[in-house]
Coordinates of C-alpha atoms and ligand atoms in Angstrom, one line a residue:
X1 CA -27.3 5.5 13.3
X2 CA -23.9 4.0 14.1
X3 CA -22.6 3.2 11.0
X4 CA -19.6 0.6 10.5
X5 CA -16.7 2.6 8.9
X6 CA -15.0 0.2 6.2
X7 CA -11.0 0.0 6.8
X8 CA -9.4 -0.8 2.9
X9 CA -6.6 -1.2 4.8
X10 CA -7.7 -4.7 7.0
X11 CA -8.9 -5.8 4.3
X12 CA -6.2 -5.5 1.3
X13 CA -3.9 -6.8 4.5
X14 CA -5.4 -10.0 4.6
X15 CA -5.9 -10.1 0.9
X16 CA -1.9 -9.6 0.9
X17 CA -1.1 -12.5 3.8
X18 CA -3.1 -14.8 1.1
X19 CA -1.5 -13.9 -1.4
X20 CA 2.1 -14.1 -0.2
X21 CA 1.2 -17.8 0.6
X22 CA -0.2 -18.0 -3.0
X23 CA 3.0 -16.3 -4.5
X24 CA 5.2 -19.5 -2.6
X25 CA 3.2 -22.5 -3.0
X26 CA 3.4 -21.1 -7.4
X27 CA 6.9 -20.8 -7.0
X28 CA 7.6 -24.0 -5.3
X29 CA 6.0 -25.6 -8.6
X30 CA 7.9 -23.4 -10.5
X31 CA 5.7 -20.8 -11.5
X32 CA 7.3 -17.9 -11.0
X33 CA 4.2 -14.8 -11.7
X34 CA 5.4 -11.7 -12.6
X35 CA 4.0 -8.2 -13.8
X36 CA 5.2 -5.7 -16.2
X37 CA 4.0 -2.1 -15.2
X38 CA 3.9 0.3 -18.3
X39 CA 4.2 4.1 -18.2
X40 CA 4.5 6.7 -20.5
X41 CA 6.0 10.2 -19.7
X42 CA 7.1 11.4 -16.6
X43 CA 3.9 12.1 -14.9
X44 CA 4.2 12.1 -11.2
X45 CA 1.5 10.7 -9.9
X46 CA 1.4 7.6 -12.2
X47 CA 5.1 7.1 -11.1
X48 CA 4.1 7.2 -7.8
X49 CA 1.1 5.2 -7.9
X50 CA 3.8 2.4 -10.5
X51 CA 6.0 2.2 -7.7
X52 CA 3.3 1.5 -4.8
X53 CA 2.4 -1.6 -7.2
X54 CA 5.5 -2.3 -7.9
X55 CA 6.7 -2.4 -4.1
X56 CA 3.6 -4.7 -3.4
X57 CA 3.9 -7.0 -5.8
X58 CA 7.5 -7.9 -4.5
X59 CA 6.8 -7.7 -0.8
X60 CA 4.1 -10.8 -1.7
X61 CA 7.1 -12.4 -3.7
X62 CA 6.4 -11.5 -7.1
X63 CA 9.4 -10.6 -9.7
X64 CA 8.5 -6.9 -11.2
X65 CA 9.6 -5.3 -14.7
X66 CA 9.1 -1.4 -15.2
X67 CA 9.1 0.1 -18.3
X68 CA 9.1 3.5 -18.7
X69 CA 8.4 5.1 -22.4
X70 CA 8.7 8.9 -23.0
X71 CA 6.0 11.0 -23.8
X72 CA 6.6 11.1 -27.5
X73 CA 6.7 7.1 -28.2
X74 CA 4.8 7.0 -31.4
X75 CA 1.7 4.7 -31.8
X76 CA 3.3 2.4 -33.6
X77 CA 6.0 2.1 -31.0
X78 CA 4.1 1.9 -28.4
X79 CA 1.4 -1.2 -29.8
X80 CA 4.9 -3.0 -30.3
X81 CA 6.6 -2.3 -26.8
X82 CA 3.0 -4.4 -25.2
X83 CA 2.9 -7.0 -28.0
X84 CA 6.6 -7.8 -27.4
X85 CA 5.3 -7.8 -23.8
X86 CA 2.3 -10.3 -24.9
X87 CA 4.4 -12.5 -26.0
X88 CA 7.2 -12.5 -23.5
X89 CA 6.7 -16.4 -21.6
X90 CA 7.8 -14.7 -18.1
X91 CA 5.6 -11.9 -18.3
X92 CA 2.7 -13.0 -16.5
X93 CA 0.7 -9.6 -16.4
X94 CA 0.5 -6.4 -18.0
X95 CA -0.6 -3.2 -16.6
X96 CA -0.5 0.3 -17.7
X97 CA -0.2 3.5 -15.4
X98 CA -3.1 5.9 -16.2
X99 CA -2.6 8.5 -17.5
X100 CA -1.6 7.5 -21.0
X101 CA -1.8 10.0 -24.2
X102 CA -4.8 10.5 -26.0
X103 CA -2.9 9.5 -29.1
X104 CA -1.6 6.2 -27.8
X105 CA -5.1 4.8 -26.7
X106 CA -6.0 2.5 -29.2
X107 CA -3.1 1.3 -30.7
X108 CA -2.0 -1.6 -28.4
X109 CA -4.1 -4.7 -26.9
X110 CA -3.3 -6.1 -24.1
X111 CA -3.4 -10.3 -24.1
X112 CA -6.4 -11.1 -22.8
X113 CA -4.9 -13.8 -20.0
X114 CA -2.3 -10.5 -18.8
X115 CA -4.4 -8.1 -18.9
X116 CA -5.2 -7.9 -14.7
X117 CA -6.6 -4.8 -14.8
X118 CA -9.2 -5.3 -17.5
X119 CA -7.8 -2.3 -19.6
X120 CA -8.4 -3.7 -23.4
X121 CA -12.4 -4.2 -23.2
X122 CA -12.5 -7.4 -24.1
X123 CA -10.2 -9.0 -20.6
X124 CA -11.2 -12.1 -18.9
X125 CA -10.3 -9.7 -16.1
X126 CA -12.9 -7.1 -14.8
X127 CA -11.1 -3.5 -13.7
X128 CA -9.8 -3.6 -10.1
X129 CA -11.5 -0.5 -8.8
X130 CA -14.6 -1.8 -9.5
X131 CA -13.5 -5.6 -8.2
X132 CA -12.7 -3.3 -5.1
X133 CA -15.7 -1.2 -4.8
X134 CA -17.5 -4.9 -5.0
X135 CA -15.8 -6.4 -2.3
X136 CA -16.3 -3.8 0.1
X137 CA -20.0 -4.1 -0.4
X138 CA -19.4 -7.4 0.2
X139 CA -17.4 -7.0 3.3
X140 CA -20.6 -4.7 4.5
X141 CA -22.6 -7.8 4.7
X142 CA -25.7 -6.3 3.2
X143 CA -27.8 -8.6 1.1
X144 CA -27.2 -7.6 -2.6
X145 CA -29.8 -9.6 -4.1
X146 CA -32.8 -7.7 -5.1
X147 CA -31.1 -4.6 -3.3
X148 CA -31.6 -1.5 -4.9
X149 CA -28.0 -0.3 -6.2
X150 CA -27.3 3.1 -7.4
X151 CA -23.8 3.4 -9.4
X152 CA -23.4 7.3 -9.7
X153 CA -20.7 7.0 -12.7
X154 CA -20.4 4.7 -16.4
X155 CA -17.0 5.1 -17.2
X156 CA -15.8 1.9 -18.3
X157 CA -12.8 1.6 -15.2
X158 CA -15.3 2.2 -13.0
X159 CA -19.1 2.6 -13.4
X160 CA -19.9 0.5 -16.2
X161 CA -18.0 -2.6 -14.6
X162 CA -19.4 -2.8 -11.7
X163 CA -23.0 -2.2 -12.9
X164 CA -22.3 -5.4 -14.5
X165 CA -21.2 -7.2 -11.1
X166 CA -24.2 -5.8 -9.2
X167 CA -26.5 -7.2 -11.9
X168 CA -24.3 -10.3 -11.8
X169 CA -24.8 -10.7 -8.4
X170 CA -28.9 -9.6 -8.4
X171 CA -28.9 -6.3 -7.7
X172 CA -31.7 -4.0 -9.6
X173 CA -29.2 -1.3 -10.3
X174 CA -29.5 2.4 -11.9
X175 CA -26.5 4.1 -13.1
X176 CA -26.3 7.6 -12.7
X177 CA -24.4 10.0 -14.9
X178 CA -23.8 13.9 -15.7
X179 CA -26.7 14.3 -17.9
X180 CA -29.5 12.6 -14.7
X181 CA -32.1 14.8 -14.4
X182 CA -32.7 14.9 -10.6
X183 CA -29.8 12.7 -9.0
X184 CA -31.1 13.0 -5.5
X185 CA -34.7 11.2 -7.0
X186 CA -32.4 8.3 -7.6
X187 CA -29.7 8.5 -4.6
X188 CA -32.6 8.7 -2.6
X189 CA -34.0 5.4 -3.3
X190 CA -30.8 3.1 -3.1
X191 CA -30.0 0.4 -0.4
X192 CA -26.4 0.3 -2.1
X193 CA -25.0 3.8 -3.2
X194 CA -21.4 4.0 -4.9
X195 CA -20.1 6.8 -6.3
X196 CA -17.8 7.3 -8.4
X197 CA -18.1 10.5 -10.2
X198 CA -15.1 12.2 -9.2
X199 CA -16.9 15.4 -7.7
X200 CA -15.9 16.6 -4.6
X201 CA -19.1 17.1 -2.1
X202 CA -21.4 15.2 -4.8
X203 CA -23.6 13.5 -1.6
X204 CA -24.9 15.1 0.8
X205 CA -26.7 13.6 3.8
X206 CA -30.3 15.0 2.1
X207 CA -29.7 12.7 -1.0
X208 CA -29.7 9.4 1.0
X209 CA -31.7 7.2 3.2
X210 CA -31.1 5.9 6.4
X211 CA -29.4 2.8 6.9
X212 CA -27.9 3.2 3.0
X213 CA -24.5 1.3 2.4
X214 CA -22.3 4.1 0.9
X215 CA -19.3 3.0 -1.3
X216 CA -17.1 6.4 -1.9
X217 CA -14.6 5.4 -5.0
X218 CA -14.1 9.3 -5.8
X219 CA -10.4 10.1 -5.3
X220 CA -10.3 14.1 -5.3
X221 CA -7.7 16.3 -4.0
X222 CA -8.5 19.8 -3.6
X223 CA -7.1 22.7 -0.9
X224 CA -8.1 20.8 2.2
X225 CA -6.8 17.4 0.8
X226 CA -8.0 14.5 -1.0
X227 CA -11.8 13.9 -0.4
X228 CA -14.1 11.5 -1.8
X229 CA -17.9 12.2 -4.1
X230 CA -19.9 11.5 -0.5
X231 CA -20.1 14.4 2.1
X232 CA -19.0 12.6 5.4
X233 CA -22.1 13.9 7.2
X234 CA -23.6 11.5 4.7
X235 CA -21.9 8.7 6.5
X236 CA -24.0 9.6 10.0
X237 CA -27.3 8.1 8.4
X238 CA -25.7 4.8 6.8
X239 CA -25.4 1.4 8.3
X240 CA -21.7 0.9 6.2
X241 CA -19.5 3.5 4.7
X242 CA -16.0 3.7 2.9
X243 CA -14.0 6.7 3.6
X244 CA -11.6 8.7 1.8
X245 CA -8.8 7.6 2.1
X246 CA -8.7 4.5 3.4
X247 CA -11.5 2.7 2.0
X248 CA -11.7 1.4 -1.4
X249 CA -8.5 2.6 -2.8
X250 CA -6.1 0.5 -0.9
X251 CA -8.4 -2.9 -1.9
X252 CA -7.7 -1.6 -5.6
X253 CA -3.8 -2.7 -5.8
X254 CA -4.5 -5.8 -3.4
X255 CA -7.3 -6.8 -6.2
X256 CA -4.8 -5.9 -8.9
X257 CA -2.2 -9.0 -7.3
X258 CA -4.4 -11.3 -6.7
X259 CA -5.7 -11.0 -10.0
X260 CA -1.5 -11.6 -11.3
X261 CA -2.0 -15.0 -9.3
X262 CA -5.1 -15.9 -11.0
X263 CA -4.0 -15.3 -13.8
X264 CA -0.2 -17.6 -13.7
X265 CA -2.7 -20.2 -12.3
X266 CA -5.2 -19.6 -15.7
X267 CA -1.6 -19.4 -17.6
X268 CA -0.7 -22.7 -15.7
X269 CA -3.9 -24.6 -16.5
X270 CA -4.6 -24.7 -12.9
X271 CA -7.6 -23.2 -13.2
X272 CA -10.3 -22.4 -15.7
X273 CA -11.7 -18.6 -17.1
X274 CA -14.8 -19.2 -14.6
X275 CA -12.7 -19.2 -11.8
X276 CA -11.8 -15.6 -12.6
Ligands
NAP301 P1 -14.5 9.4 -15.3 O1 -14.0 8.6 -16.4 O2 -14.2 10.9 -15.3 O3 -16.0 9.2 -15.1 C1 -16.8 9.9 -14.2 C2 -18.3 9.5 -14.4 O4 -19.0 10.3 -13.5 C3 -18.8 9.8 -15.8 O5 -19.6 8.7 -16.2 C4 -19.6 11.1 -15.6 O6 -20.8 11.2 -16.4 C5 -20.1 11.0 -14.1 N1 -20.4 12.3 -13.5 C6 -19.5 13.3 -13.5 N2 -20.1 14.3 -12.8 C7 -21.3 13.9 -12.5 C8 -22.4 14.5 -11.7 N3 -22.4 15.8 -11.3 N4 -23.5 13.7 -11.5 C9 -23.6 12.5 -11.9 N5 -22.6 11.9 -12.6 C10 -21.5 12.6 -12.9 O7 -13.9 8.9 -13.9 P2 -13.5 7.4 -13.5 O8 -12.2 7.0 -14.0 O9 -14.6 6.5 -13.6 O10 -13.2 7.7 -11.9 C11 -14.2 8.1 -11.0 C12 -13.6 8.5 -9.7 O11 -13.0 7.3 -9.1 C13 -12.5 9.5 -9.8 O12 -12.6 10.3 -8.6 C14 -11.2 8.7 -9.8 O13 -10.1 9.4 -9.3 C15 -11.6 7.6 -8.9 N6 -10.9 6.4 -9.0 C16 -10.5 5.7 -7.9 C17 -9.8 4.6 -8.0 C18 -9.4 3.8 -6.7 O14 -8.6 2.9 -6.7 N7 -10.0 4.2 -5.6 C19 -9.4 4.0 -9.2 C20 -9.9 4.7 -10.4 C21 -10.6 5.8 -10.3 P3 -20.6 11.3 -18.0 O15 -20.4 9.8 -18.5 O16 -22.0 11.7 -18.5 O17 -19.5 12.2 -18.3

């Protein structure tokens, strides 16, 4: 089957050119949005990964603030560096760079019209990976109502989210975890398969059907590089497939800024929680 491989990068560019013109129509009003990026320690992936967002969000005209905390901020600390950040009137949105100490992970709330990425439970926001993961099934232009989806994956970034937006939108979906007996019995049977389980190699080509829309949001690296859950042999019997890299994980940070719009506009009164 000749399957259409799913470019993350066409499509957070033209999520980017919107939001660029977004960025200057708010500012012309005199909105000016503007995110806060949080990290603690000196990890270098999540400074690496603060930057990229950081660099984005000002290349679409958006005014940045990075804070970096050392590793041994106390809880206490720490739950008053984001209120101070909740209740700062040009903070528009607050995000904070995975990953975070054990310690630290329930003593701060993030407001629940900042927090873009959906990280305190309870945001008006739903988490940008799995925002991501839902537009590029959209972009595949299957028909997600009464589709069998499989989500191979609950955590609450990634699986449990976008089980919700697959119901949401119709879908009868299964999620899949470490403790499924028998994964392939389920892989086997989806019209929409994401996985995001973190396992290198997870799919192979046996465990899917023909014509299956594949959505890869596994981000491994290992020896031969970074690799997603799906084996890319996989990818010969689907109609659609993200790869990795290159598929859903450059959507995530383009989902993250349009969701620091949304939310000056919801800050604004220019739109409504529904519009979310
Ligand atoms: P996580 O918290 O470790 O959750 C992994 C989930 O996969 C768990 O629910 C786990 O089951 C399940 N699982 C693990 N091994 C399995 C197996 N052999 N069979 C079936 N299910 C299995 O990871 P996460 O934060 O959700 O991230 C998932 C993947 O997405 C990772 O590779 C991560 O790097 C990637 N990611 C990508 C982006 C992006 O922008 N592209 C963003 C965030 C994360 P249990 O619940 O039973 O443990």
């Amino acid at each position: 089957m000749d399957a259409t491989r799913f470019s993350g990068k066409a499509l957070a560019t033209r999520i980017y050119h919107d939001l660029s013109a977004g960025v200057a129509e708010l500012r012309q009003i005199g909105i000016k949005p503007e995110l806060a990026i949080v990290q603690v320690g000196n990890d270098e992936a999540a400074a690496l990964y603060g930057e990229v967002k950081r660099k984005k969000a000002e290349k679409v005209g958006m005014s940045t603030k990075y804070i970096q905390r050392p590793e041994n901020i106390s809880p206490a600390e720490f739950g008053e560096q984001i209120a101070f950040l909740n209740a700062s009137p040009a903070v528009t949105a607050i995000i904070i760079e995975a990953p975070l100490p054990a310690r630290l992970k329930s003593s701060w709330q993030i407001a629940g019209e900042k927090d873009v990425d959906g990280a305190s439970g309870r945001a008006l926001f739903n988490p940008c990976t799995a925002m991501a993961a839902m537009a590029a099934i959209r972009e595949s232009r299957t028909r997600i109502d009464g589709a069998n989806a499989v989500v191979i994956g609950r955590s609450a970034v990634v699986g449990k989210p976008l089980a919700h937006l697959l119901l949401s939108a119709n879908a009868t979906v299964t999620v899949c975890h470490s403790h499924t007996r028998d994964l392939s019995f389920y892989t086997r049977t989806a019209d929409i398969l994401v996985a995001a389980a973190g396992k290198p190699n997870l799919i192979s080509p046996e465990m899917v059907k023909e014509g299956v829309v594949l959505i890869d949001v596994g981000t491994n690296q290992t020896a031969d590089g970074l690799c997603g859950d799906i084996q890319p042999k996989a990818y010969e019997k689907a109609a659609f497939y993200t790869p990795v890299p290159g598929g859903v994980g450059p959507v995530t940070t383009a989902i993250l800024l349009a969701n620091v719009v949304k939310a000056a506009k919801l800050q604004a009164g220019l739109i409504k929680e529904d519009a979310l």
